[in-house]
mmCIF file of C-alpha atoms in Angstrom:
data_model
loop_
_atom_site.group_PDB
_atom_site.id
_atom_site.type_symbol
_atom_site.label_atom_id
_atom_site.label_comp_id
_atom_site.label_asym_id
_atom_site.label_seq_id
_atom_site.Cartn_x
_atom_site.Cartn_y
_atom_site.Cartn_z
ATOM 1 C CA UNK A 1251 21.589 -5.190 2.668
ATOM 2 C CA UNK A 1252 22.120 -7.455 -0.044
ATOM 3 C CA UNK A 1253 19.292 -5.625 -2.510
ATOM 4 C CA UNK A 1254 21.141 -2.469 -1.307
ATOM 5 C CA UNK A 1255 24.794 -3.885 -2.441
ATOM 6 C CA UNK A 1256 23.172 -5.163 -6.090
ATOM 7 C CA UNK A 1257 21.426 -2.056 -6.886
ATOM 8 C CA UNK A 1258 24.368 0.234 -5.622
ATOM 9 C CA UNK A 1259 26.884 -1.996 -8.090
ATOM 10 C CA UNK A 1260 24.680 -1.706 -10.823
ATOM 11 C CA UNK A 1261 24.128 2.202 -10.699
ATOM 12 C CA UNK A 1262 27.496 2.594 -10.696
ATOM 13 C CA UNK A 1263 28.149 0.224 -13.478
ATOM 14 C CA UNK A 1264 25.160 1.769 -15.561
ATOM 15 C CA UNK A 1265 23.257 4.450 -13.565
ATOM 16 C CA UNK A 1266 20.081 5.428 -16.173
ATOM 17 C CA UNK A 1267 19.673 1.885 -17.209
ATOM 18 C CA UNK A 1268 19.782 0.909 -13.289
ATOM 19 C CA UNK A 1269 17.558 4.085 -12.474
ATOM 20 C CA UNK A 1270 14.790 2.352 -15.543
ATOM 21 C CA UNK A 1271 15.244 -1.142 -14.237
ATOM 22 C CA UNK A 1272 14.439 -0.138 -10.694
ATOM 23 C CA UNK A 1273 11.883 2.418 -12.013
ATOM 24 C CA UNK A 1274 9.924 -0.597 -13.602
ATOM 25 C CA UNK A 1275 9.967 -3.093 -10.717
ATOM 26 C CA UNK A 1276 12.051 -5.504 -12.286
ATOM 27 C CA UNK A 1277 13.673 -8.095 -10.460
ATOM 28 C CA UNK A 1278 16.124 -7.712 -8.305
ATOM 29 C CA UNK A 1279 15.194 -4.384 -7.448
ATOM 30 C CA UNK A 1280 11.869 -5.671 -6.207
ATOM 31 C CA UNK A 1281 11.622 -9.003 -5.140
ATOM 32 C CA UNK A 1282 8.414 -10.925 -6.874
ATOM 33 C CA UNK A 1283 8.637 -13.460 -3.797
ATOM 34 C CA UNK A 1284 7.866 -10.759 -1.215
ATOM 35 C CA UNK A 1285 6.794 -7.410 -3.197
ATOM 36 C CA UNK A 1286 7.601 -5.103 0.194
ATOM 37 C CA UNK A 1287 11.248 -5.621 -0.796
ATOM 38 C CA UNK A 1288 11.956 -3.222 -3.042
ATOM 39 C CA UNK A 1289 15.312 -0.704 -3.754
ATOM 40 C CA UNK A 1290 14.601 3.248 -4.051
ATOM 41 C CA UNK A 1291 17.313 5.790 -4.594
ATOM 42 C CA UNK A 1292 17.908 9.313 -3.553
ATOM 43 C CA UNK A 1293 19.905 12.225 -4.936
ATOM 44 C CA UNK A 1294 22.292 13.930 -2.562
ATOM 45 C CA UNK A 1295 19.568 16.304 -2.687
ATOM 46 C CA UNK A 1296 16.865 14.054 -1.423
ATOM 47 C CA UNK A 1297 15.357 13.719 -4.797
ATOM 48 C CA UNK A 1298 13.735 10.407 -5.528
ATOM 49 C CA UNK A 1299 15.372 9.049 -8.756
ATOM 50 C CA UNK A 1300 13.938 5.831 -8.375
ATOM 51 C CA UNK A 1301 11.901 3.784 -7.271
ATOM 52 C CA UNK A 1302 10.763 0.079 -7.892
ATOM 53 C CA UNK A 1303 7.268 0.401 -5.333
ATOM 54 C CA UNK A 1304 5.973 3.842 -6.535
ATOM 55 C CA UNK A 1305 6.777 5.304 -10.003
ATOM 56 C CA UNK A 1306 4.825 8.319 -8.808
ATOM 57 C CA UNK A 1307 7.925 9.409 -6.724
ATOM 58 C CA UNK A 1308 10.182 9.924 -8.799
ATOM 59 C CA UNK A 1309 11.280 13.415 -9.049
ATOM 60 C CA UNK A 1310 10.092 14.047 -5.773
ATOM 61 C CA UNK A 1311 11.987 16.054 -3.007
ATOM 62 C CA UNK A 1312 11.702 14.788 -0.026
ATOM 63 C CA UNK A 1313 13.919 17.142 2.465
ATOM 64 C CA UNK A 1314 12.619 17.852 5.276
ATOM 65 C CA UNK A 1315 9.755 16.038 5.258
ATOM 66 C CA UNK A 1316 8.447 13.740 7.462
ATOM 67 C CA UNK A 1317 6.759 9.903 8.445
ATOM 68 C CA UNK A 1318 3.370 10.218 10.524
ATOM 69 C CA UNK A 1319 4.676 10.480 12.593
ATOM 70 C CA UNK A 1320 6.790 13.471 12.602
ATOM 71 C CA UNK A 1321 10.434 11.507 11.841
ATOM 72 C CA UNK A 1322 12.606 13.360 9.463
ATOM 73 C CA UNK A 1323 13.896 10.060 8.747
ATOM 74 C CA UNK A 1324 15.073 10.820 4.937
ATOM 75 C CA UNK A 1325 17.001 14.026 5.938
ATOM 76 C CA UNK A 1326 18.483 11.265 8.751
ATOM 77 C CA UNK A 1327 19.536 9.054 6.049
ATOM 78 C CA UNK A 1328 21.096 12.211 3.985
ATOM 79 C CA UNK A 1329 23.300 12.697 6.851
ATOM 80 C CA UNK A 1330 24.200 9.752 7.757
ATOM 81 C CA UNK A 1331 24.946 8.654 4.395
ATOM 82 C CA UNK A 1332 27.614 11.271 3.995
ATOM 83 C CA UNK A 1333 29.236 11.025 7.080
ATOM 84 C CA UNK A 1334 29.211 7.213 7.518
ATOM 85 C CA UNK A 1335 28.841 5.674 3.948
ATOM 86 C CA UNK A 1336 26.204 3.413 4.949
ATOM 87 C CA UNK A 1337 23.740 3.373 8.209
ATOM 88 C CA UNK A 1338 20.151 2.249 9.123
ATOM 89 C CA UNK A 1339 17.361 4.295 9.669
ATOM 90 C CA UNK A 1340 13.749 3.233 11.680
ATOM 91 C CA UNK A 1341 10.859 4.955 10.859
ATOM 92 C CA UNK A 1342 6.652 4.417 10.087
ATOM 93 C CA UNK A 1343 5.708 3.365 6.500
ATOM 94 C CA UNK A 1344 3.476 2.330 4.365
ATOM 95 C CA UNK A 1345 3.165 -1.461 3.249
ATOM 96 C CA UNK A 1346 2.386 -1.763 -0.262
ATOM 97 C CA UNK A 1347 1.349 -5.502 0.562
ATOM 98 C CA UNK A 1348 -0.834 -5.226 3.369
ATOM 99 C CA UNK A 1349 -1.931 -1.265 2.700
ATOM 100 C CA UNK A 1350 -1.551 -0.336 6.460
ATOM 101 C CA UNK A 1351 0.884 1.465 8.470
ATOM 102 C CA UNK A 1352 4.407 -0.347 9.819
ATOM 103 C CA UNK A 1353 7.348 -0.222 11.481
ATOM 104 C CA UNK A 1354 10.362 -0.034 8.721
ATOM 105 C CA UNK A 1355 14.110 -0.198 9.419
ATOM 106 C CA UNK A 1356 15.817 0.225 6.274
ATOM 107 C CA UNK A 1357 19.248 0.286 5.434
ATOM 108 C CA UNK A 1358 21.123 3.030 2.807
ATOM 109 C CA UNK A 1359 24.859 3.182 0.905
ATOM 110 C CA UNK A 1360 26.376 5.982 -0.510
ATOM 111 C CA UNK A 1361 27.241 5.316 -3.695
ATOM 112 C CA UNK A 1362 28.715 7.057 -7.180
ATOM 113 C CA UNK A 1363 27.013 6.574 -10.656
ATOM 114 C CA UNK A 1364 28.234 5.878 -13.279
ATOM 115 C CA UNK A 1365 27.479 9.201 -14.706
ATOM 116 C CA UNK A 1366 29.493 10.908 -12.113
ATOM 117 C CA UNK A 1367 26.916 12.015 -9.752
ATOM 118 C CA UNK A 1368 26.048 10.325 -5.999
ATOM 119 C CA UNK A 1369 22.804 8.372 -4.849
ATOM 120 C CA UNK A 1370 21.794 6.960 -1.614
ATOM 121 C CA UNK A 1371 20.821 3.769 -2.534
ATOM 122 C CA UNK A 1372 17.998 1.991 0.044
ATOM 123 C CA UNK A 1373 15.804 -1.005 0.959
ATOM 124 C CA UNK A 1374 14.031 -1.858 4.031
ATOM 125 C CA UNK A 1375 12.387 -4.648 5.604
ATOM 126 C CA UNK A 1376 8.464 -3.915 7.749
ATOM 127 C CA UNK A 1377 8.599 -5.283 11.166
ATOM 128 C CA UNK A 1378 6.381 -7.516 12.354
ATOM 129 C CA UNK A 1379 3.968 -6.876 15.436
ATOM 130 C CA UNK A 1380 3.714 -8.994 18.438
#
């Protein structure tokens, strides 16, 4: 929630150099301690406009598509980012540490740029098993 709050502050404080910053993996916005931390950040159209694990999503839309399987857990944080503000989401994910598939619960704020425009800001921790 925390990562969430800083990167949230900071786009709307300074949204394109917050959207490079995050973009290029720099600390905070993914944590060198534990590398599966890491902010990403959504368009109200569910347009990836950055992210600090995978560059190669940016510009991506991501509505109505869905985890492995077969959660339309992005369009689920769309909504529940504009009706609530803020919410948390489970779905299955990708761990860029271990390379394997994982529960995720992530949480996601609302939030207006500094450039006028909203973002869904998010980070999410991977379960552990057992």
């Amino acid at each position: 929630m925390a990562l969430v709050d800083t990167t949230a502050a900071a786009i709307e404080k300074n949204a394109s150099d917050t959207f490079r910053r995050v973009n290029a993996g720099d600390a905070p916005y993914r944590d060198p301690k534990n590398p599966a931390l890491y902010a990403f950040v959504y368009d109200i159209n569910l347009t990836v406009v950055a992210h600090a694990d995978n560059i190669l999503m940016v510009g991506v839309n991501y509505r109505g598509k869905t985890d492995v399987a077969g959660k339309p857990f992005r369009d689920e944080i769309l909504a529940g980012a504009l009706k609530n503000g803020t919410g948390w989401v489970d779905y299955v994910y990708l761990n860029p540490v271990q390379t394997n598939l994982y529960y995720k619960s992530a949480y996601y704020r609302l939030t207006r740029g500094s450039d006028g425009n909203s973002y869904i800001v998010g980070s999410g921790n991977y379960k552990r098993c057992g």
